[in-house]
PDB file of C-alpha atoms (C1' of nucleotides) in Angstrom:
ATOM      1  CA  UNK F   1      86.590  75.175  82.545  1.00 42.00           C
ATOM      2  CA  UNK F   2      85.811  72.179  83.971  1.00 45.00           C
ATOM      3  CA  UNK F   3      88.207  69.729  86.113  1.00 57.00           C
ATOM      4  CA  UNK F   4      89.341  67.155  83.616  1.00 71.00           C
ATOM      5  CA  UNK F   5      89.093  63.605  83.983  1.00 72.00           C
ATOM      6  CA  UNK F   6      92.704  63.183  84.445  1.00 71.00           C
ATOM      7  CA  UNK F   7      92.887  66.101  87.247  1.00 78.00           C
ATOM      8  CA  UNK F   8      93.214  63.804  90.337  1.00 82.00           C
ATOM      9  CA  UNK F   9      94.093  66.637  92.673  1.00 75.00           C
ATOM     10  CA  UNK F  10      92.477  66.724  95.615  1.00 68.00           C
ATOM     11  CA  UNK F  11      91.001  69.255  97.781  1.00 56.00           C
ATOM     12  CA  UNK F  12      90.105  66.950 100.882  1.00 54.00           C
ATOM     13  CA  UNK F  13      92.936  64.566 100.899  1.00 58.00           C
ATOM     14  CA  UNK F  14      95.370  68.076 100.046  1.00 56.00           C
ATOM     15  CA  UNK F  15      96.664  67.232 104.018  1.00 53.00           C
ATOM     16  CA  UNK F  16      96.109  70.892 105.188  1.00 50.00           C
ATOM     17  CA  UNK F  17      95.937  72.202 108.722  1.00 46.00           C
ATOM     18  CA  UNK F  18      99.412  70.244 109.357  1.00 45.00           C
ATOM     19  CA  UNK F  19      99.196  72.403 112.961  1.00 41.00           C
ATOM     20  CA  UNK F  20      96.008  70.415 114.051  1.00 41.00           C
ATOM     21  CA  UNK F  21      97.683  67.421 113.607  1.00 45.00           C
ATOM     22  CA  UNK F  22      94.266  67.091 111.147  1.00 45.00           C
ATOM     23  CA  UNK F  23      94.604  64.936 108.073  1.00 52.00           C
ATOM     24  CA  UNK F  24      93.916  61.946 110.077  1.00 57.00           C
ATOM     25  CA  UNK F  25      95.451  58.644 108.621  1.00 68.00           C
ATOM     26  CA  UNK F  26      91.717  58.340 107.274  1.00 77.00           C
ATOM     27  CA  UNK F  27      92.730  60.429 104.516  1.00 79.00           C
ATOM     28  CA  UNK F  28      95.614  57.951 103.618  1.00 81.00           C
ATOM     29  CA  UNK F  29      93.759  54.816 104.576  1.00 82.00           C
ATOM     30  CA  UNK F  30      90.997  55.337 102.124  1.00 80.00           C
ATOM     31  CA  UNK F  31      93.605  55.982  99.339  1.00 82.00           C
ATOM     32  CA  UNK F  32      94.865  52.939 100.271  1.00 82.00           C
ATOM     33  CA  UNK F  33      91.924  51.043 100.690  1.00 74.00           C
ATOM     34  CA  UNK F  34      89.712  52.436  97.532  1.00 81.00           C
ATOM     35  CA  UNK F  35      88.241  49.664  95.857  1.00 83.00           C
ATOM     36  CA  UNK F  36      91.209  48.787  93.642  1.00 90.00           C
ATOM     37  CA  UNK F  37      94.379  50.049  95.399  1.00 92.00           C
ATOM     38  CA  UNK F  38      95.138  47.074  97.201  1.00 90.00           C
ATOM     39  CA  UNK F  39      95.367  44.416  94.021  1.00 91.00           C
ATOM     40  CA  UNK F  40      97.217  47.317  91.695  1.00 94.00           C
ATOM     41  CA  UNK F  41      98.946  47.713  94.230  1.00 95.00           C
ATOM     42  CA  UNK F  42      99.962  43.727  95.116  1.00 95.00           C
ATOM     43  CA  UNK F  43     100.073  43.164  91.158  1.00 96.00           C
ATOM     44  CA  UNK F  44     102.819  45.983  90.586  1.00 97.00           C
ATOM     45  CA  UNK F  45     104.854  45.373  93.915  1.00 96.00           C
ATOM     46  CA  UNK F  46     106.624  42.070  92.099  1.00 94.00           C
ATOM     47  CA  UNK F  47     107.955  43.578  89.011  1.00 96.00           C
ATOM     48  CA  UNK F  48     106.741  46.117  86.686  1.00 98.00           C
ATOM     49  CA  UNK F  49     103.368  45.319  84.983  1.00 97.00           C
ATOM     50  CA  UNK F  50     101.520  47.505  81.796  1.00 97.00           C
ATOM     51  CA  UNK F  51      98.565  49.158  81.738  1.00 97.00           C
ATOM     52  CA  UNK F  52      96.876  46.490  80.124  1.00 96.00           C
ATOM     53  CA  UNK F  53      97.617  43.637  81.991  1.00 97.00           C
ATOM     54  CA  UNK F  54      96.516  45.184  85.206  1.00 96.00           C
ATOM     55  CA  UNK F  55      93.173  45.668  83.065  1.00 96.00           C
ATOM     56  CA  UNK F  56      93.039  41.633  82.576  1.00 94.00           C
ATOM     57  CA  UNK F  57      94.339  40.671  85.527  1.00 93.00           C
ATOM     58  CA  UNK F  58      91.754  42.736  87.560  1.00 91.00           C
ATOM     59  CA  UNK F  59      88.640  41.025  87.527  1.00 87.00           C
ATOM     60  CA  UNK F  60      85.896  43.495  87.296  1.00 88.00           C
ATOM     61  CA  UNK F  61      87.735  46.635  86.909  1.00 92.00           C
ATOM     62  CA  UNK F  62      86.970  49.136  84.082  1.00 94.00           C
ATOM     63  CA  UNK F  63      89.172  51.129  81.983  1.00 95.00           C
ATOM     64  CA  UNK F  64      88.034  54.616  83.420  1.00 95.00           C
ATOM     65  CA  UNK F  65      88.843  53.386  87.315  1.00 94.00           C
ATOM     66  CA  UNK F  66      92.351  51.117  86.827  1.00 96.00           C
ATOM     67  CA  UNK F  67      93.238  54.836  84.889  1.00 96.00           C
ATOM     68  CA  UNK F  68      92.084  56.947  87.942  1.00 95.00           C
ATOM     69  CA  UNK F  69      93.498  54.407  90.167  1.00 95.00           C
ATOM     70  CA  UNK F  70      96.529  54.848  88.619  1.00 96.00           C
ATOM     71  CA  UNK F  71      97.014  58.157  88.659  1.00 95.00           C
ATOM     72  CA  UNK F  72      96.158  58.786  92.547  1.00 93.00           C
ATOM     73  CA  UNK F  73      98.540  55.969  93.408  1.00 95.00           C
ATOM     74  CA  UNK F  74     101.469  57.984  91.350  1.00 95.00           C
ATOM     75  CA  UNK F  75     100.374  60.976  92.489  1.00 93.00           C
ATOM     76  CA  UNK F  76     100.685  60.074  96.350  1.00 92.00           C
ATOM     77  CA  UNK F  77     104.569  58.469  95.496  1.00 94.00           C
ATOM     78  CA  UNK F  78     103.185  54.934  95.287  1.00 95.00           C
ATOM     79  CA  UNK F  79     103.792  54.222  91.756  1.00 96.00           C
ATOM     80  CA  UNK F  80     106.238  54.798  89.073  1.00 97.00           C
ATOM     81  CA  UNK F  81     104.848  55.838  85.501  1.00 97.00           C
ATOM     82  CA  UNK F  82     107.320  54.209  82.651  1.00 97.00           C
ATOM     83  CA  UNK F  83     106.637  55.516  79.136  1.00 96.00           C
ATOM     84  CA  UNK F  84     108.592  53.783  76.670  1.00 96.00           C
ATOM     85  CA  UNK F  85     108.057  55.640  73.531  1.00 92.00           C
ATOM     86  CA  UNK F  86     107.366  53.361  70.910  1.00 92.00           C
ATOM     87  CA  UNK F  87     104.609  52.260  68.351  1.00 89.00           C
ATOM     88  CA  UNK F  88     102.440  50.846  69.702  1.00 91.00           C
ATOM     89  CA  UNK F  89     102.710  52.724  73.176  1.00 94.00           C
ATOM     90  CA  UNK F  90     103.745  50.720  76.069  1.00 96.00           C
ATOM     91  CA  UNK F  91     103.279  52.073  79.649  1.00 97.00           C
ATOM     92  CA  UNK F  92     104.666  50.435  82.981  1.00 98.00           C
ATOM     93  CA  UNK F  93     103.546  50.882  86.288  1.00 98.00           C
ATOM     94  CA  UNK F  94     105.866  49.871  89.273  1.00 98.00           C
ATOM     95  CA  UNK F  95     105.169  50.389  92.724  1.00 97.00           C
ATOM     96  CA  UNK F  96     107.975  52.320  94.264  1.00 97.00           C
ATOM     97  CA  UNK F  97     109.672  51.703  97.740  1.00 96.00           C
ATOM     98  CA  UNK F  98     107.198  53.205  99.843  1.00 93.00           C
ATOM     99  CA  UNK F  99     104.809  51.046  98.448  1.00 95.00           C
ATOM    100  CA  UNK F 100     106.600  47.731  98.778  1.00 95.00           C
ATOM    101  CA  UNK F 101     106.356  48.028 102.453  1.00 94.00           C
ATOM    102  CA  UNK F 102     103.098  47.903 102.307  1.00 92.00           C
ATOM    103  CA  UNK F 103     102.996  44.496 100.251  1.00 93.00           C
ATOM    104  CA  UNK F 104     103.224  41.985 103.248  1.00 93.00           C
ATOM    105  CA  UNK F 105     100.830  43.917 105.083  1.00 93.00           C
ATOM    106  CA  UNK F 106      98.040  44.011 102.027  1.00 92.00           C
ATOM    107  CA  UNK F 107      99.008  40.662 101.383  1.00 93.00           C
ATOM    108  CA  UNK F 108      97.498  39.324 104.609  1.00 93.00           C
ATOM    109  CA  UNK F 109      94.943  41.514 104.246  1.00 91.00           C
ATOM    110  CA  UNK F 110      93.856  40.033 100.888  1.00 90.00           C
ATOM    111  CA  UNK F 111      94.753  36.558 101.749  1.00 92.00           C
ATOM    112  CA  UNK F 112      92.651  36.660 105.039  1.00 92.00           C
ATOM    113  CA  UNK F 113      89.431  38.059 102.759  1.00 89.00           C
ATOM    114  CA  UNK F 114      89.976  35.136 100.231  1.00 88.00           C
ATOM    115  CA  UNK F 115      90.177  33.038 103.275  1.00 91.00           C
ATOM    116  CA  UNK F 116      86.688  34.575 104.539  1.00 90.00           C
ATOM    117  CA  UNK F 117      84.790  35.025 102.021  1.00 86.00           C
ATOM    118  CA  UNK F 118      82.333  32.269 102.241  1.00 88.00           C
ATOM    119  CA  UNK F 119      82.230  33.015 106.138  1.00 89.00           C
ATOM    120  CA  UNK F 120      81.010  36.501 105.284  1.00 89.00           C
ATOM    121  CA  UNK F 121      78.528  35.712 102.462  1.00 87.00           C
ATOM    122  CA  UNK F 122      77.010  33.417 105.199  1.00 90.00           C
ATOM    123  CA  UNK F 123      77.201  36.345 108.271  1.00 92.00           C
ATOM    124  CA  UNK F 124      75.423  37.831 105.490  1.00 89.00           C
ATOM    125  CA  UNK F 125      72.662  35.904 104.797  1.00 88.00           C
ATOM    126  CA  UNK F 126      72.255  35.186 108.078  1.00 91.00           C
ATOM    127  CA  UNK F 127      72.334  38.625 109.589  1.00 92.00           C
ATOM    128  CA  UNK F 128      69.465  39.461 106.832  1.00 88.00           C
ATOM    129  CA  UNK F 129      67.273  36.898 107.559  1.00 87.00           C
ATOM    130  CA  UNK F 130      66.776  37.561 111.050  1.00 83.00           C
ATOM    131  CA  UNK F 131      65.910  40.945 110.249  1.00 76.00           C
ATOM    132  CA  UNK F 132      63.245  39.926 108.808  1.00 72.00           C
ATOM    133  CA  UNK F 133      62.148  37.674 111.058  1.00 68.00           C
ATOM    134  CA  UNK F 134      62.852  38.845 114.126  1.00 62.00           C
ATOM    135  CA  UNK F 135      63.256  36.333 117.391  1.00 59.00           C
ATOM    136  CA  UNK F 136      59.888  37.912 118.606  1.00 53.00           C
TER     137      UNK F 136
ATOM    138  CA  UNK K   1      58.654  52.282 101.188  1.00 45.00           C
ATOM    139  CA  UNK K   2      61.946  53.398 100.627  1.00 48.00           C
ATOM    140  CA  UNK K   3      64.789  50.922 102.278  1.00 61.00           C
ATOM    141  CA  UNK K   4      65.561  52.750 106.039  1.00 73.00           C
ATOM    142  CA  UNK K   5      68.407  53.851 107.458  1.00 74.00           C
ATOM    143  CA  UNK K   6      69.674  50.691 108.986  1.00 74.00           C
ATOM    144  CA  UNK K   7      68.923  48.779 106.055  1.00 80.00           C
ATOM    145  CA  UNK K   8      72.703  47.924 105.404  1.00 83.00           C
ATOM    146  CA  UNK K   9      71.504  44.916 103.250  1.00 78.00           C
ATOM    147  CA  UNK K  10      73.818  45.361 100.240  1.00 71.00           C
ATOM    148  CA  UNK K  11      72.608  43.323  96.667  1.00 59.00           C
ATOM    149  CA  UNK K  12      76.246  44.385  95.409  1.00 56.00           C
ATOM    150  CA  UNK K  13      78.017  42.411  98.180  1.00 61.00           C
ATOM    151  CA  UNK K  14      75.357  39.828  98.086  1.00 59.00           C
ATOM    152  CA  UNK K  15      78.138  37.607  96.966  1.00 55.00           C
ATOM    153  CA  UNK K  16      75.648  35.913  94.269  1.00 51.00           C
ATOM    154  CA  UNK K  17      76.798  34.415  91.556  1.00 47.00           C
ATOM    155  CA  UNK K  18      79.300  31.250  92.956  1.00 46.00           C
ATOM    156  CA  UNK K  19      80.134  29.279  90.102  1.00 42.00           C
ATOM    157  CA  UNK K  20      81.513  32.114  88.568  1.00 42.00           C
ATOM    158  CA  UNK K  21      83.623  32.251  91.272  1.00 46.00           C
ATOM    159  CA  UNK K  22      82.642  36.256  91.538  1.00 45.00           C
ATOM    160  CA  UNK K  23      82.399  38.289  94.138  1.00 52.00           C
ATOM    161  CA  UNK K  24      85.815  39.110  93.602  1.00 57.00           C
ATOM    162  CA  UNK K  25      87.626  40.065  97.165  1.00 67.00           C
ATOM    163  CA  UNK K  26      86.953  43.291  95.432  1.00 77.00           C
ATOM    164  CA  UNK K  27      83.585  43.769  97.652  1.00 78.00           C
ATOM    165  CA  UNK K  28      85.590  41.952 101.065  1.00 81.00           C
ATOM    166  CA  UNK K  29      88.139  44.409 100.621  1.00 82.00           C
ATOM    167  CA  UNK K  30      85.941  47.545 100.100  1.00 80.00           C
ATOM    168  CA  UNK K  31      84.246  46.425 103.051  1.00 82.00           C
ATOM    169  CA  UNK K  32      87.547  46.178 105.179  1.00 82.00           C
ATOM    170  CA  UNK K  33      88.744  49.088 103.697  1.00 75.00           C
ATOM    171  CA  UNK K  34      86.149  51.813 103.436  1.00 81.00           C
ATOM    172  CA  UNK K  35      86.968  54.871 105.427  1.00 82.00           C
ATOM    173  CA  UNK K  36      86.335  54.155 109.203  1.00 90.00           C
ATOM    174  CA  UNK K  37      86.058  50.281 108.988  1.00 92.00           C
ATOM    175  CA  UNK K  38      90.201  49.885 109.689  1.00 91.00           C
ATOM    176  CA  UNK K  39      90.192  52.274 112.965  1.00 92.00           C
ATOM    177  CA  UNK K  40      86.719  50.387 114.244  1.00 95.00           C
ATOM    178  CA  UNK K  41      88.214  46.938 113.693  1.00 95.00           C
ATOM    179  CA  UNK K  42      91.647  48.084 115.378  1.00 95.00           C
ATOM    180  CA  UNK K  43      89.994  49.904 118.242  1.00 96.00           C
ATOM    181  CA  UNK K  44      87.214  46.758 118.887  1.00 97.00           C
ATOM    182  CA  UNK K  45      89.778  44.224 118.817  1.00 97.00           C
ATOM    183  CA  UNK K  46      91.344  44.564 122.127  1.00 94.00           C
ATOM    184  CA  UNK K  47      88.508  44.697 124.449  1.00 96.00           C
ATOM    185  CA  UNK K  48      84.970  45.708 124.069  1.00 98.00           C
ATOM    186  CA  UNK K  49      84.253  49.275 123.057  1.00 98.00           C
ATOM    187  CA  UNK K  50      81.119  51.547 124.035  1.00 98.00           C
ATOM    188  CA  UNK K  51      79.757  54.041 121.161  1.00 97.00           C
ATOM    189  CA  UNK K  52      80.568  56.468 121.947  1.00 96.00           C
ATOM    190  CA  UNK K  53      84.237  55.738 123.166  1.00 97.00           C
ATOM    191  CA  UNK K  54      84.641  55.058 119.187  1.00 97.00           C
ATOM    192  CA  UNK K  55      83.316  58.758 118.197  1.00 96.00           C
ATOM    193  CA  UNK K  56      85.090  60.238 120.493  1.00 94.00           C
ATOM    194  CA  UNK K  57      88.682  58.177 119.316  1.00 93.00           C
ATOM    195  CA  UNK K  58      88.129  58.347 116.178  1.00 91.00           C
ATOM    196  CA  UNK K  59      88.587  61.698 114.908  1.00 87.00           C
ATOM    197  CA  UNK K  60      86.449  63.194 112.099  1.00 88.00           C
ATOM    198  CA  UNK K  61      83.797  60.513 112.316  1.00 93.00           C
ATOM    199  CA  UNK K  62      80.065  60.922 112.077  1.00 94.00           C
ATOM    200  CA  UNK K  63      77.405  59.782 114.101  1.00 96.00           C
ATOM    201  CA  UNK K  64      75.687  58.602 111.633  1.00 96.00           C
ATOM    202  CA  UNK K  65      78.416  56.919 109.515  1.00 95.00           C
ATOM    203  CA  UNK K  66      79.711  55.408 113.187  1.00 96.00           C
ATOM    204  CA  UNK K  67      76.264  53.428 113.041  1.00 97.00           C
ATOM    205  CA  UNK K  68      76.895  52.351 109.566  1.00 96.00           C
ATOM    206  CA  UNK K  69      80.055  51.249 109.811  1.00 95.00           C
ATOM    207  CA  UNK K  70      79.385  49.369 113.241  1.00 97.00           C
ATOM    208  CA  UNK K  71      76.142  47.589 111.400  1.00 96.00           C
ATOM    209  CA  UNK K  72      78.221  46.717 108.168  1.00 94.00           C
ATOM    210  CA  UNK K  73      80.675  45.356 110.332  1.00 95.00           C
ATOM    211  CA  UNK K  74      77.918  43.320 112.726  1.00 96.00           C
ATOM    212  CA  UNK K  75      76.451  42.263 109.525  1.00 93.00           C
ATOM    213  CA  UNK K  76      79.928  40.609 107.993  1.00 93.00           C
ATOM    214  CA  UNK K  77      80.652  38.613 111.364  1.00 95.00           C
ATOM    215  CA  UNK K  78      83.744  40.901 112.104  1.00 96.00           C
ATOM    216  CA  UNK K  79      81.847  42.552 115.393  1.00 97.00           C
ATOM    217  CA  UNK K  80      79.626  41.277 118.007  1.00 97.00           C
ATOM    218  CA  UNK K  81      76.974  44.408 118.921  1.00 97.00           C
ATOM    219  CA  UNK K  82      75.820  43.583 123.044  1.00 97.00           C
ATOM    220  CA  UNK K  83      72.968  45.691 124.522  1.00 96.00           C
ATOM    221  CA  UNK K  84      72.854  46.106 128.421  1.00 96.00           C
ATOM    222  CA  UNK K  85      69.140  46.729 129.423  1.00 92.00           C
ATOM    223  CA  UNK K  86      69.596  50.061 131.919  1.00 92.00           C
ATOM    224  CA  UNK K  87      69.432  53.165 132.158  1.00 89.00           C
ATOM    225  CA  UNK K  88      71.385  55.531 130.367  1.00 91.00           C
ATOM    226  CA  UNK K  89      71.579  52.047 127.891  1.00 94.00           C
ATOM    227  CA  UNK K  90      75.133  50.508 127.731  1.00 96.00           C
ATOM    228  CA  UNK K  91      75.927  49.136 123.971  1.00 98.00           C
ATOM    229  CA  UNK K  92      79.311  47.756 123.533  1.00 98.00           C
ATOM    230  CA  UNK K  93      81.181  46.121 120.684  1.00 98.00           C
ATOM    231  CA  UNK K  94      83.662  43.825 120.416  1.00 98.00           C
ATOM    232  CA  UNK K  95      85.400  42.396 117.769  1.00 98.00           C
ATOM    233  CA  UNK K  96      84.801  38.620 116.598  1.00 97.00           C
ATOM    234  CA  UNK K  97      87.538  36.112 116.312  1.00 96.00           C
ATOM    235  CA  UNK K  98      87.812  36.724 112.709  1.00 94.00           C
ATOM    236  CA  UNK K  99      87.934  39.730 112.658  1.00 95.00           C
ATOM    237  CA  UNK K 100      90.908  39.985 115.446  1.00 95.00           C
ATOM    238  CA  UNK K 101      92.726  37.880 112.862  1.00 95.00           C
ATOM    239  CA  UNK K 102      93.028  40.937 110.900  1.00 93.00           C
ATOM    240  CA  UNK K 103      94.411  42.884 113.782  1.00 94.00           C
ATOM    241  CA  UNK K 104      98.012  42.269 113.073  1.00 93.00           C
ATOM    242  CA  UNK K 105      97.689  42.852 109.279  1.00 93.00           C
ATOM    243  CA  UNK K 106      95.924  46.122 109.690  1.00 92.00           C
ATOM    244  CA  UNK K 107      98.112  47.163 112.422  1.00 93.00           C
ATOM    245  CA  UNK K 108     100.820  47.068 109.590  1.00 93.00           C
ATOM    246  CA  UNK K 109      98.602  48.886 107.096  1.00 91.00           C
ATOM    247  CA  UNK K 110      97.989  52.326 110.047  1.00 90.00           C
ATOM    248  CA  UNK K 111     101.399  52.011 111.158  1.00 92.00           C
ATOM    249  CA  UNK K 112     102.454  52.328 107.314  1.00 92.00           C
ATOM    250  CA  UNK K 113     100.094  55.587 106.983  1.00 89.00           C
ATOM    251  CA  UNK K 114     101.314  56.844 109.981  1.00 87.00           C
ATOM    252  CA  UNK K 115     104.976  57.099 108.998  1.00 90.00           C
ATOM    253  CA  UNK K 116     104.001  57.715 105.563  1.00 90.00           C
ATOM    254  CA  UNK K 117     101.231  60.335 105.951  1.00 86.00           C
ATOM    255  CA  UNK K 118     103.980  63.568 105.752  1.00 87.00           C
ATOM    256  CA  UNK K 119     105.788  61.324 102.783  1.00 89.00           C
ATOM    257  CA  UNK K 120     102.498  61.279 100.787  1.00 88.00           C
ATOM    258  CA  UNK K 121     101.409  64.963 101.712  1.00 86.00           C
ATOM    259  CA  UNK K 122     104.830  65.936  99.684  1.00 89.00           C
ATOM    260  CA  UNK K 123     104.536  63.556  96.797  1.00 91.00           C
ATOM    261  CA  UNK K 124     100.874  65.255  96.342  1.00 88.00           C
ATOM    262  CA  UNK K 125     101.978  68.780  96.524  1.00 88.00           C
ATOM    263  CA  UNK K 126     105.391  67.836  94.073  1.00 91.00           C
ATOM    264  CA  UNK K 127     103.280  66.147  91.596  1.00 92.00           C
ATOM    265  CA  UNK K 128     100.109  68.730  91.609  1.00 88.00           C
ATOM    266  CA  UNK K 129     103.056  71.546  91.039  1.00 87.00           C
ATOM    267  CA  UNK K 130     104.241  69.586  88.135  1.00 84.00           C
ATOM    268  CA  UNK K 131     101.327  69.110  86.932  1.00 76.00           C
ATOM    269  CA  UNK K 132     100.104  72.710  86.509  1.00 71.00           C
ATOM    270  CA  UNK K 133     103.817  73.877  85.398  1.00 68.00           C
ATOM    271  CA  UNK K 134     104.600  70.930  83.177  1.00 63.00           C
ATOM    272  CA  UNK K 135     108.546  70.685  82.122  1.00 59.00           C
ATOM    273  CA  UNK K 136     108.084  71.376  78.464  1.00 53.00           C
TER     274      UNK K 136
ATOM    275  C1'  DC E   1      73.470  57.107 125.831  1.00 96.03           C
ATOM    276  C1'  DG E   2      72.929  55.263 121.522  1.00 96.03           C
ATOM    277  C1'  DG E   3      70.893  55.591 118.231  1.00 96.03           C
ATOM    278  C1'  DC E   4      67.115  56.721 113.918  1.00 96.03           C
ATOM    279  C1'  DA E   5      65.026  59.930 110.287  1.00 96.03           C
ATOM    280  C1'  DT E   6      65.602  63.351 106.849  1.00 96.03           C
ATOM    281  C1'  DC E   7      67.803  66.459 103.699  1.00 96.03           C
ATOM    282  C1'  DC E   8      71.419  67.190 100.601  1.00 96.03           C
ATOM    283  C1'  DC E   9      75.797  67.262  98.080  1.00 96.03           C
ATOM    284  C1'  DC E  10      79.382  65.251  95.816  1.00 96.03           C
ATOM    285  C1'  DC E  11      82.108  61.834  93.967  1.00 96.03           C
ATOM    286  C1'  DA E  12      83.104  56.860  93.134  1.00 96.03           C
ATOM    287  C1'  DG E  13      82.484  54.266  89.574  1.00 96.03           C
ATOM    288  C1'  DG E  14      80.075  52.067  85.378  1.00 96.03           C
ATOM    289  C1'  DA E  15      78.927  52.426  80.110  1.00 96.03           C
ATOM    290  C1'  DT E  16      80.015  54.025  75.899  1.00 96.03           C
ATOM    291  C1'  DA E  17      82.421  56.238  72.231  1.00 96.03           C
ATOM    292  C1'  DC E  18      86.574  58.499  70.395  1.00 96.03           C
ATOM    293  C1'  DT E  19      91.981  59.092  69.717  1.00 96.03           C
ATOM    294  C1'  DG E  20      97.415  59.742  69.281  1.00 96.03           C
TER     295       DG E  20
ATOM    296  C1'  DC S   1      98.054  50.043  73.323  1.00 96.03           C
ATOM    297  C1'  DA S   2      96.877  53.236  76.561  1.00 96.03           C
ATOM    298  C1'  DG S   3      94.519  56.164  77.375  1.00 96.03           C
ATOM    299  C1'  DT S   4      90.396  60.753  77.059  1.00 96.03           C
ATOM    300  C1'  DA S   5      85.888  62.745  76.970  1.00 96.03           C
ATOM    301  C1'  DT S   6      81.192  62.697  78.310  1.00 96.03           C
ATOM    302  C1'  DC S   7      77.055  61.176  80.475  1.00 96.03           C
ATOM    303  C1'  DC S   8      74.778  59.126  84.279  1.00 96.03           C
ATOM    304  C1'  DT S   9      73.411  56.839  88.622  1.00 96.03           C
ATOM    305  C1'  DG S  10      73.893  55.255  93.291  1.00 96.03           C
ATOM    306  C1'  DG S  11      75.307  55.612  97.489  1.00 96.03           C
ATOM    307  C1'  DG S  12      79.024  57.477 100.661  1.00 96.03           C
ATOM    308  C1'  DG S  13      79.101  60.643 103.865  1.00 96.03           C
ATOM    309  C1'  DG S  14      78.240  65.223 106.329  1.00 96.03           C
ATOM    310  C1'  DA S  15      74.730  68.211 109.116  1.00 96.03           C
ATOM    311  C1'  DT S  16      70.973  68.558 111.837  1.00 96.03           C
ATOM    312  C1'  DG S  17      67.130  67.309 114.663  1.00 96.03           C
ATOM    313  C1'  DC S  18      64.309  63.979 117.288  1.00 96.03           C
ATOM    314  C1'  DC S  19      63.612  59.881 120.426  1.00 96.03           C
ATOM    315  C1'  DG S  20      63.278  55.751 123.973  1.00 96.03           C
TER     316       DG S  20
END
DNA sequence: CGGCATCCCCCAGGATACTG
DNA sequence: CAGTATCCTGGGGGATGCCG
């Protein structure tokens, strides 16, 4: 019996050893900061939003990761899961309370890299060219 | 010849592609985001940091991913990497001026996992036990 | 002190196909 | 519409050992 694909529990980020004061916000900062958190996050944070218009909205994401994605950020009490039963299904995602504080913060975040982006393509390039030819 | 260890040249976040208007923050975020880049930014942005004053501050880190992490950031234009020729060698980092523009922003973000950390612990243990005794 | 090299495991994440 | 199931690869990330 394998783990199934929706089983999103998870050993290393479980938050044991509370006495060691382990479970360093690393843990919690690389929920937050997994490739797609932030803009689920940011979209749902404004008003509720289904499944597939995070799907559209996201540039580049795939169906398998916005679901994972999804299910991590409920699971840690970031988002609320709406099921509206009705044909066809329609699904909402909001972000709860705990995740609203966050917006401002990933908002700057997110604005600054939009800001920087052509800044760091160029660091980029840059950095990787002189590797190669080194000053000498 | 199989790419080395310090290689950190990255095709994915080669940022290709312009006119599409790709490279989605996506890859800027990942990069600000992945597990030890938040604490090495936060840390380097006050004053210049030796090596291994950042292993020994940042708990649960690895030698090895310390060096990555340090190069990725180097590479991106977020930290400036300055070599003192002596003996035991001095290395010290500091972070760039871009990079300290994040400083407030992700200041936000580890304060929020901070409070939040004992918040998210119990929303992963609730919905884990829900999930293996499901309400029927 | 500040790395680099090597080995290795596991999981993030993509592609594709199927379903209530 | 909103997912599941399955397969697969790359690279994140730990452990350990060596070096200028």
């Amino acid at each position: 019996m394998s783990r199934s694909y929706t089983d999103v529990s998870d050993k290393a980020a479980a938050c044991e050893a509370p006495e060691t004061d382990d479970c360093p916000f690393a843990d919690v900062l690389e929920r937050i900061a997994s490739k797609w958190s932030v803009q689920v996050i940011l979209a749902t944070a404004e008003r509720p939003v289904r499944f597939t218009e995070l799907e559209n909205s996201i540039e580049g994401v795939s169906r398998r990761m916005l679901t994972l994605t999804l299910r991590r950020l409920e699971r840690d009490g970031l988002l609320t899961r709406t099921v509206y039963p009705c044909v066809p299904p329609r699904v909402e995602y909001t972000a709860t309370d705990s995740a609203r504080e966050l917006r401002d913060a990933l908002q700057a975040v997110a604005d600054w890299a939009e800001r920087h982006r052509p800044t760091i393509a160029a660091a980029r390039r840059n950095f990787d060219a002189e590797a190669r030819n080194p000053v000498v």
